[in-house]
Amino acid sequence: MLFSLYPTDPPEVRDAVVAAARDHSREHALFTSLHIPEATRLNAFLDELRALHVREGLTFCADISPLTLQRLGLDLDDIGQLHEAGVRWVRIDFGFDTDQIARIAARGGFRVALNASTVTDADLDALAGIDLVGWHNYYPRPETGLTVEFVHAQNALFEARGLGVFVFLPGERTFRAPLHLGLPMLEEHRHRNAYVTYLHLAHAFPTTQRVFAEGVPHPQHLAWIEHFERTGEITVPLTGLSPSAAPLLEQSWTVRIEQTGLSERLEGTRGLTPPPAWVNADTRERGSIQMDLDAYGRYAGEVHLMLRDTPLDPRQARIADIAAPYRGLVDRLRLTRQVRFLAAN
């Protein structure tokens, strides 16, 4: 995973992002923008990037535009000076034609990231032979983010040419100026927590690299994301645990390969001790954890994670619930089929 750093970030956010990139990013790279209109100290910010490159070994993918070069006093022939500040990739959003992009790649020795949210087949054909990747956009203004279907279509342009793609997810603790309303790529991610959003991107776009568009996530979410990247296990926080749910917290579990559309069953749970009494709500609610009772005979103890609200069954008892902020995880359990349960804080 990658993080993002901006000239408009306050010092405490900048320090947190640098620490996250140093300690939690295998790439030791940061996305940054050198053409934010609100940035008034661009040369000073470039000096800060240079210091981070020397001190921390960080490198940068920098969003640039003709305004960037104007404000830094550079032209296309000496754009390679950005290398001194650790810039190894440049992201081209707007303002340069294909000839200029080719010139930037050649003169600067940069890998070129194109705005995957706006690029066309013709653009990619015109830039054939250049070291390219796709890098999507984010959308500060509410109700302007993209749909999953559109991102799939745009990604296909790059995948057909064997090119990689980067996608953004918004922050959750600090939000970038000027709107401070988040920087999602997908509109449906606006205001959601970073952990659920990250797993949605991993599920919807499994071949892409994922980038935090701003700040850093909650430490707990970052730890769960790292655990997923390292082991393939999805962490599921639970509330309302009954004593019968205690064994779920002691090991990892595999989602059964069969699909019912009603629930996800966990392998190896038959034979767990069910509660002595029938406990439920008005329905077997989406996100609830249900256990088969003794009335189901040899199925007793089997655990079901409910995918949707379902009528009551007196032969099943509710033993826990997926914590409300993470209820969307019921749609992601087939991402790897490996889950671990924790008691929610």
GROMACS .gro file of C-alpha atoms in nm:
model
  345
    1MET     CA    1   0.000   0.000   0.000
    2LEU     CA    2   0.104   0.359  -0.060
    3PHE     CA    3   0.032   0.687   0.114
    4SER     CA    4   0.003   1.048  -0.004
    5LEU     CA    5   0.175   1.369   0.106
    6TYR     CA    6   0.078   1.724   0.007
    7PRO     CA    7   0.226   2.072   0.038
    8THR     CA    8  -0.095   2.180   0.214
    9ASP     CA    9  -0.070   1.914   0.486
   10PRO     CA   10  -0.011   2.049   0.838
   11PRO     CA   11   0.314   1.930   1.005
   12GLU     CA   12   0.147   1.667   1.225
   13VAL     CA   13  -0.020   1.504   0.923
   14ARG     CA   14   0.301   1.516   0.724
   15ASP     CA   15   0.493   1.347   1.006
   16ALA     CA   16   0.229   1.073   1.037
   17VAL     CA   17   0.230   1.005   0.663
   18VAL     CA   18   0.609   0.987   0.646
   19ALA     CA   19   0.614   0.746   0.939
   20ALA     CA   20   0.348   0.530   0.774
   21ALA     CA   21   0.540   0.520   0.445
   22ARG     CA   22   0.860   0.432   0.628
   23ASP     CA   23   0.711   0.164   0.851
   24HIS     CA   24   0.418   0.020   0.656
   25SER     CA   25   0.487   0.057   0.283
   26ARG     CA   26   0.702  -0.200   0.108
   27GLU     CA   27   0.751   0.045  -0.179
   28HIS     CA   28   0.881   0.328   0.045
   29ALA     CA   29   0.710   0.561  -0.201
   30LEU     CA   30   0.459   0.842  -0.163
   31PHE     CA   31   0.214   1.005  -0.398
   32THR     CA   32   0.226   1.384  -0.399
   33SER     CA   33   0.087   1.673  -0.598
   34LEU     CA   34   0.290   1.967  -0.727
   35HIS     CA   35  -0.001   2.153  -0.880
   36ILE     CA   36  -0.248   2.213  -0.596
   37PRO     CA   37  -0.376   2.571  -0.642
   38GLU     CA   38  -0.373   2.633  -0.266
   39ALA     CA   39  -0.003   2.542  -0.234
   40THR     CA   40   0.190   2.868  -0.193
   41ARG     CA   41   0.537   2.735  -0.097
   42LEU     CA   42   0.605   2.490  -0.377
   43ASN     CA   43   0.985   2.536  -0.390
   44ALA     CA   44   1.005   2.496  -0.013
   45PHE     CA   45   0.794   2.180  -0.036
   46LEU     CA   46   1.026   2.042  -0.302
   47ASP     CA   47   1.316   2.105  -0.062
   48GLU     CA   48   1.127   1.904   0.201
   49LEU     CA   49   1.080   1.616  -0.044
   50ARG     CA   50   1.451   1.627  -0.119
   51ALA     CA   51   1.531   1.603   0.252
   52LEU     CA   52   1.292   1.311   0.297
   53HIS     CA   53   1.448   1.135   0.001
   54VAL     CA   54   1.796   1.172   0.150
   55ARG     CA   55   1.701   1.099   0.512
   56GLU     CA   56   1.432   0.831   0.473
   57GLY     CA   57   1.505   0.689   0.128
   58LEU     CA   58   1.152   0.777   0.014
   59THR     CA   59   1.068   0.828  -0.351
   60PHE     CA   60   0.770   1.007  -0.500
   61CYS     CA   61   0.511   0.996  -0.773
   62ALA     CA   62   0.440   1.364  -0.834
   63ASP     CA   63   0.128   1.501  -1.001
   64ILE     CA   64   0.245   1.776  -1.235
   65SER     CA   65   0.100   2.026  -1.481
   66PRO     CA   66   0.234   2.318  -1.688
   67LEU     CA   67   0.158   2.535  -1.384
   68THR     CA   68   0.398   2.318  -1.180
   69LEU     CA   69   0.685   2.392  -1.416
   70GLN     CA   70   0.598   2.761  -1.424
   71ARG     CA   71   0.592   2.793  -1.045
   72LEU     CA   72   0.915   2.596  -1.005
   73GLY     CA   73   1.089   2.786  -1.284
   74LEU     CA   74   1.148   2.474  -1.492
   75ASP     CA   75   1.087   2.381  -1.853
   76LEU     CA   76   1.056   2.045  -2.026
   77ASP     CA   77   1.429   2.027  -2.092
   78ASP     CA   78   1.534   2.057  -1.727
   79ILE     CA   79   1.241   1.872  -1.565
   80GLY     CA   80   1.495   1.603  -1.476
   81GLN     CA   81   1.595   1.824  -1.183
   82LEU     CA   82   1.296   1.675  -0.998
   83HIS     CA   83   1.505   1.358  -0.964
   84GLU     CA   84   1.713   1.536  -0.698
   85ALA     CA   85   1.399   1.555  -0.484
   86GLY     CA   86   1.335   1.182  -0.517
   87VAL     CA   87   1.069   1.212  -0.788
   88ARG     CA   88   1.080   0.892  -0.991
   89TRP     CA   89   0.733   0.896  -1.143
   90VAL     CA   90   0.531   1.185  -1.275
   91ARG     CA   91   0.153   1.170  -1.299
   92ILE     CA   92   0.010   1.362  -1.594
   93ASP     CA   93  -0.344   1.479  -1.533
   94PHE     CA   94  -0.391   1.760  -1.785
   95GLY     CA   95  -0.209   2.034  -1.977
   96PHE     CA   96   0.045   1.828  -2.173
   97ASP     CA   97  -0.009   1.680  -2.519
   98THR     CA   98   0.125   1.338  -2.612
   99ASP     CA   99   0.444   1.480  -2.766
  100GLN     CA  100   0.518   1.671  -2.448
  101ILE     CA  101   0.452   1.365  -2.235
  102ALA     CA  102   0.696   1.164  -2.444
  103ARG     CA  103   0.949   1.444  -2.403
  104ILE     CA  104   0.901   1.449  -2.024
  105ALA     CA  105   0.959   1.073  -2.010
  106ALA     CA  106   1.270   1.093  -2.226
  107ARG     CA  107   1.432   1.405  -2.075
  108GLY     CA  108   1.346   1.328  -1.715
  109GLY     CA  109   1.386   0.951  -1.718
  110PHE     CA  110   1.054   0.923  -1.539
  111ARG     CA  111   0.797   0.652  -1.535
  112VAL     CA  112   0.474   0.817  -1.649
  113ALA     CA  113   0.144   0.769  -1.467
  114LEU     CA  114  -0.158   0.870  -1.672
  115ASN     CA  115  -0.490   0.970  -1.522
  116ALA     CA  116  -0.670   0.639  -1.562
  117SER     CA  117  -1.003   0.808  -1.493
  118THR     CA  118  -0.985   1.019  -1.811
  119VAL     CA  119  -0.745   0.842  -2.051
  120THR     CA  120  -0.865   0.705  -2.386
  121ASP     CA  121  -0.752   0.425  -2.614
  122ALA     CA  122  -0.616   0.685  -2.855
  123ASP     CA  123  -0.404   0.841  -2.579
  124LEU     CA  124  -0.248   0.505  -2.493
  125ASP     CA  125  -0.184   0.422  -2.858
  126ALA     CA  126  -0.008   0.758  -2.906
  127LEU     CA  127   0.219   0.689  -2.608
  128ALA     CA  128   0.312   0.332  -2.700
  129GLY     CA  129   0.672   0.255  -2.609
  130ILE     CA  130   0.678   0.475  -2.297
  131ASP     CA  131   0.695   0.320  -1.948
  132LEU     CA  132   0.333   0.384  -1.845
  133VAL     CA  133   0.097   0.299  -1.563
  134GLY     CA  134  -0.259   0.403  -1.495
  135TRP     CA  135  -0.328   0.607  -1.183
  136HIS     CA  136  -0.687   0.699  -1.112
  137ASN     CA  137  -0.820   1.029  -0.983
  138TYR     CA  138  -0.994   1.121  -0.659
  139TYR     CA  139  -1.291   1.351  -0.616
  140PRO     CA  140  -1.303   1.604  -0.329
  141ARG     CA  141  -1.648   1.739  -0.419
  142PRO     CA  142  -1.930   1.507  -0.300
  143GLU     CA  143  -2.136   1.335  -0.570
  144THR     CA  144  -1.858   1.348  -0.831
  145GLY     CA  145  -1.684   1.016  -0.755
  146LEU     CA  146  -1.675   0.726  -0.997
  147THR     CA  147  -1.870   0.401  -1.019
  148VAL     CA  148  -1.719   0.053  -1.000
  149GLU     CA  149  -1.835  -0.019  -1.354
  150PHE     CA  150  -1.659   0.285  -1.498
  151VAL     CA  151  -1.333   0.205  -1.319
  152HIS     CA  152  -1.345  -0.151  -1.453
  153ALA     CA  153  -1.388  -0.018  -1.807
  154GLN     CA  154  -1.097   0.225  -1.771
  155ASN     CA  155  -0.873  -0.038  -1.611
  156ALA     CA  156  -0.938  -0.266  -1.907
  157LEU     CA  157  -0.762  -0.016  -2.135
  158PHE     CA  158  -0.441  -0.062  -1.937
  159GLU     CA  159  -0.477  -0.432  -1.869
  160ALA     CA  160  -0.517  -0.501  -2.242
  161ARG     CA  161  -0.167  -0.355  -2.287
  162GLY     CA  162  -0.015  -0.532  -1.987
  163LEU     CA  163   0.005  -0.207  -1.785
  164GLY     CA  164  -0.054  -0.173  -1.411
  165VAL     CA  165  -0.314   0.047  -1.243
  166PHE     CA  166  -0.325   0.235  -0.910
  167VAL     CA  167  -0.650   0.317  -0.731
  168PHE     CA  168  -0.725   0.562  -0.448
  169LEU     CA  169  -0.916   0.525  -0.124
  170PRO     CA  170  -0.997   0.816   0.108
  171GLY     CA  171  -0.854   0.882   0.451
  172GLU     CA  172  -1.051   0.860   0.773
  173ARG     CA  173  -0.864   1.059   1.041
  174THR     CA  174  -0.748   1.372   0.860
  175PHE     CA  175  -0.894   1.520   0.543
  176ARG     CA  176  -0.714   1.737   0.292
  177ALA     CA  177  -0.792   2.101   0.224
  178PRO     CA  178  -0.979   2.284   0.089
  179LEU     CA  179  -1.309   2.093   0.143
  180HIS     CA  180  -1.197   1.846   0.413
  181LEU     CA  181  -1.465   1.603   0.291
  182GLY     CA  182  -1.245   1.312   0.187
  183LEU     CA  183  -1.075   1.212  -0.137
  184PRO     CA  184  -1.251   0.899  -0.266
  185MET     CA  185  -1.213   0.757  -0.613
  186LEU     CA  186  -1.547   0.576  -0.583
  187GLU     CA  187  -1.839   0.784  -0.465
  188GLU     CA  188  -1.970   0.496  -0.254
  189HIS     CA  189  -1.650   0.515  -0.043
  190ARG     CA  190  -1.717   0.866   0.079
  191HIS     CA  191  -1.752   0.866   0.461
  192ARG     CA  192  -1.682   0.491   0.497
  193ASN     CA  193  -1.403   0.358   0.716
  194ALA     CA  194  -1.071   0.282   0.551
  195TYR     CA  195  -1.064  -0.089   0.637
  196VAL     CA  196  -1.396  -0.172   0.472
  197THR     CA  197  -1.305   0.051   0.178
  198TYR     CA  198  -0.964  -0.112   0.133
  199LEU     CA  199  -1.114  -0.461   0.121
  200HIS     CA  200  -1.377  -0.344  -0.128
  201LEU     CA  201  -1.101  -0.224  -0.361
  202ALA     CA  202  -0.910  -0.551  -0.312
  203HIS     CA  203  -1.226  -0.741  -0.403
  204ALA     CA  204  -1.340  -0.522  -0.693
  205PHE     CA  205  -0.997  -0.454  -0.847
  206PRO     CA  206  -0.767  -0.734  -0.728
  207THR     CA  207  -0.480  -0.662  -0.970
  208THR     CA  208  -0.445  -0.294  -0.879
  209GLN     CA  209  -0.222  -0.125  -0.623
  210ARG     CA  210  -0.408   0.069  -0.354
  211VAL     CA  211  -0.313   0.419  -0.239
  212PHE     CA  212  -0.440   0.619   0.059
  213ALA     CA  213  -0.529   0.953  -0.094
  214GLU     CA  214  -0.479   1.148   0.229
  215GLY     CA  215  -0.349   1.113   0.582
  216VAL     CA  216  -0.323   0.773   0.749
  217PRO     CA  217  -0.595   0.529   0.858
  218HIS     CA  218  -0.682   0.446   1.216
  219PRO     CA  219  -0.398   0.236   1.364
  220GLN     CA  220  -0.629  -0.061   1.419
  221HIS     CA  221  -0.744  -0.050   1.057
  222LEU     CA  222  -0.387  -0.022   0.935
  223ALA     CA  223  -0.293  -0.329   1.140
  224TRP     CA  224  -0.586  -0.527   0.996
  225ILE     CA  225  -0.497  -0.423   0.642
  226GLU     CA  226  -0.136  -0.528   0.694
  227HIS     CA  227  -0.254  -0.860   0.837
  228PHE     CA  228  -0.466  -0.915   0.526
  229GLU     CA  229  -0.178  -0.830   0.293
  230ARG     CA  230   0.058  -1.059   0.484
  231THR     CA  231  -0.167  -1.360   0.544
  232GLY     CA  232  -0.475  -1.325   0.324
  233GLU     CA  233  -0.699  -1.337   0.632
  234ILE     CA  234  -0.988  -1.094   0.674
  235THR     CA  235  -1.027  -0.964   1.028
  236VAL     CA  236  -1.391  -0.951   1.142
  237PRO     CA  237  -1.466  -0.763   1.467
  238LEU     CA  238  -1.761  -0.900   1.663
  239THR     CA  239  -1.997  -0.760   1.926
  240GLY     CA  240  -2.264  -0.916   2.146
  241LEU     CA  241  -2.069  -1.239   2.188
  242SER     CA  242  -2.238  -1.520   2.376
  243PRO     CA  243  -2.030  -1.789   2.551
  244SER     CA  244  -2.092  -2.016   2.252
  245ALA     CA  245  -1.901  -1.769   2.033
  246ALA     CA  246  -1.584  -1.786   2.241
  247PRO     CA  247  -1.423  -2.068   2.033
  248LEU     CA  248  -1.449  -1.849   1.723
  249LEU     CA  249  -1.191  -1.612   1.869
  250GLU     CA  250  -0.926  -1.879   1.916
  251GLN     CA  251  -0.831  -1.961   1.557
  252SER     CA  252  -0.869  -1.878   1.189
  253TRP     CA  253  -1.160  -2.013   0.988
  254THR     CA  254  -1.232  -2.098   0.626
  255VAL     CA  255  -1.553  -2.002   0.449
  256ARG     CA  256  -1.706  -2.310   0.283
  257ILE     CA  257  -1.678  -2.316  -0.093
  258GLU     CA  258  -2.051  -2.369  -0.151
  259GLN     CA  259  -2.268  -2.060  -0.188
  260THR     CA  260  -2.627  -2.035  -0.064
  261GLY     CA  261  -2.693  -1.665  -0.106
  262LEU     CA  262  -2.834  -1.660   0.248
  263SER     CA  263  -2.525  -1.713   0.459
  264GLU     CA  264  -2.159  -1.809   0.458
  265ARG     CA  265  -2.088  -2.129   0.651
  266LEU     CA  266  -1.761  -2.186   0.834
  267GLU     CA  267  -1.573  -2.510   0.782
  268GLY     CA  268  -1.500  -2.714   1.093
  269THR     CA  269  -1.759  -2.552   1.319
  270ARG     CA  270  -1.997  -2.849   1.342
  271GLY     CA  271  -1.963  -2.995   1.686
  272LEU     CA  272  -1.908  -2.665   1.865
  273THR     CA  273  -2.129  -2.631   2.172
  274PRO     CA  274  -2.448  -2.441   2.089
  275PRO     CA  275  -2.626  -2.223   2.345
  276PRO     CA  276  -2.891  -2.401   2.555
  277ALA     CA  277  -3.172  -2.167   2.450
  278TRP     CA  278  -3.301  -2.011   2.129
  279VAL     CA  279  -3.191  -1.648   2.111
  280ASN     CA  280  -3.265  -1.416   1.820
  281ALA     CA  281  -3.415  -1.086   1.713
  282ASP     CA  282  -3.707  -1.018   1.478
  283THR     CA  283  -3.510  -1.173   1.191
  284ARG     CA  284  -3.180  -1.343   1.137
  285GLU     CA  285  -3.026  -1.010   1.043
  286ARG     CA  286  -2.757  -0.946   0.784
  287GLY     CA  287  -2.423  -0.949   0.966
  288SER     CA  288  -2.543  -1.165   1.254
  289ILE     CA  289  -2.361  -1.486   1.347
  290GLN     CA  290  -2.601  -1.778   1.382
  291MET     CA  291  -2.528  -2.123   1.523
  292ASP     CA  292  -2.725  -2.441   1.457
  293LEU     CA  293  -2.887  -2.579   1.773
  294ASP     CA  294  -2.920  -2.942   1.884
  295ALA     CA  295  -3.247  -2.964   1.691
  296TYR     CA  296  -3.038  -2.979   1.374
  297GLY     CA  297  -2.879  -3.304   1.486
  298ARG     CA  298  -2.537  -3.367   1.335
  299TYR     CA  299  -2.525  -3.006   1.209
  300ALA     CA  300  -2.538  -2.871   1.567
  301GLY     CA  301  -2.270  -2.609   1.631
  302GLU     CA  302  -2.225  -2.509   1.266
  303VAL     CA  303  -2.179  -2.133   1.229
  304HIS     CA  304  -2.347  -1.920   0.963
  305LEU     CA  305  -2.263  -1.556   0.881
  306MET     CA  306  -2.585  -1.406   0.748
  307LEU     CA  307  -2.561  -1.228   0.412
  308ARG     CA  308  -2.911  -1.079   0.426
  309ASP     CA  309  -3.207  -1.047   0.657
  310THR     CA  310  -3.373  -1.388   0.668
  311PRO     CA  311  -3.686  -1.518   0.846
  312LEU     CA  312  -3.638  -1.670   1.189
  313ASP     CA  313  -3.556  -2.037   1.238
  314PRO     CA  314  -3.610  -2.170   1.593
  315ARG     CA  315  -3.331  -2.423   1.530
  316GLN     CA  316  -3.069  -2.145   1.509
  317ALA     CA  317  -2.947  -1.903   1.776
  318ARG     CA  318  -2.774  -1.569   1.740
  319ILE     CA  319  -2.432  -1.590   1.909
  320ALA     CA  320  -2.269  -1.263   1.791
  321ASP     CA  321  -2.288  -0.978   1.541
  322ILE     CA  322  -2.035  -0.826   1.307
  323ALA     CA  323  -1.973  -0.481   1.460
  324ALA     CA  324  -2.191  -0.224   1.285
  325PRO     CA  325  -1.915  -0.018   1.114
  326TYR     CA  326  -1.787  -0.338   0.953
  327ARG     CA  327  -2.115  -0.496   0.845
  328GLY     CA  328  -2.008  -0.461   0.481
  329LEU     CA  329  -1.746  -0.731   0.542
  330VAL     CA  330  -2.014  -0.996   0.486
  331ASP     CA  331  -1.980  -0.916   0.115
  332ARG     CA  332  -1.601  -0.961   0.119
  333LEU     CA  333  -1.560  -1.299   0.292
  334ARG     CA  334  -1.496  -1.477  -0.039
  335LEU     CA  335  -1.204  -1.247  -0.115
  336THR     CA  336  -0.974  -1.516   0.028
  337ARG     CA  337  -1.220  -1.737   0.224
  338GLN     CA  338  -0.993  -1.702   0.529
  339VAL     CA  339  -1.129  -1.510   0.828
  340ARG     CA  340  -1.031  -1.444   1.187
  341PHE     CA  341  -1.264  -1.302   1.451
  342LEU     CA  342  -1.180  -1.046   1.718
  343ALA     CA  343  -1.389  -0.895   1.993
  344ALA     CA  344  -1.459  -0.535   1.886
  345ASN     CA  345  -1.305  -0.267   2.107
   0.00000   0.00000   0.00000
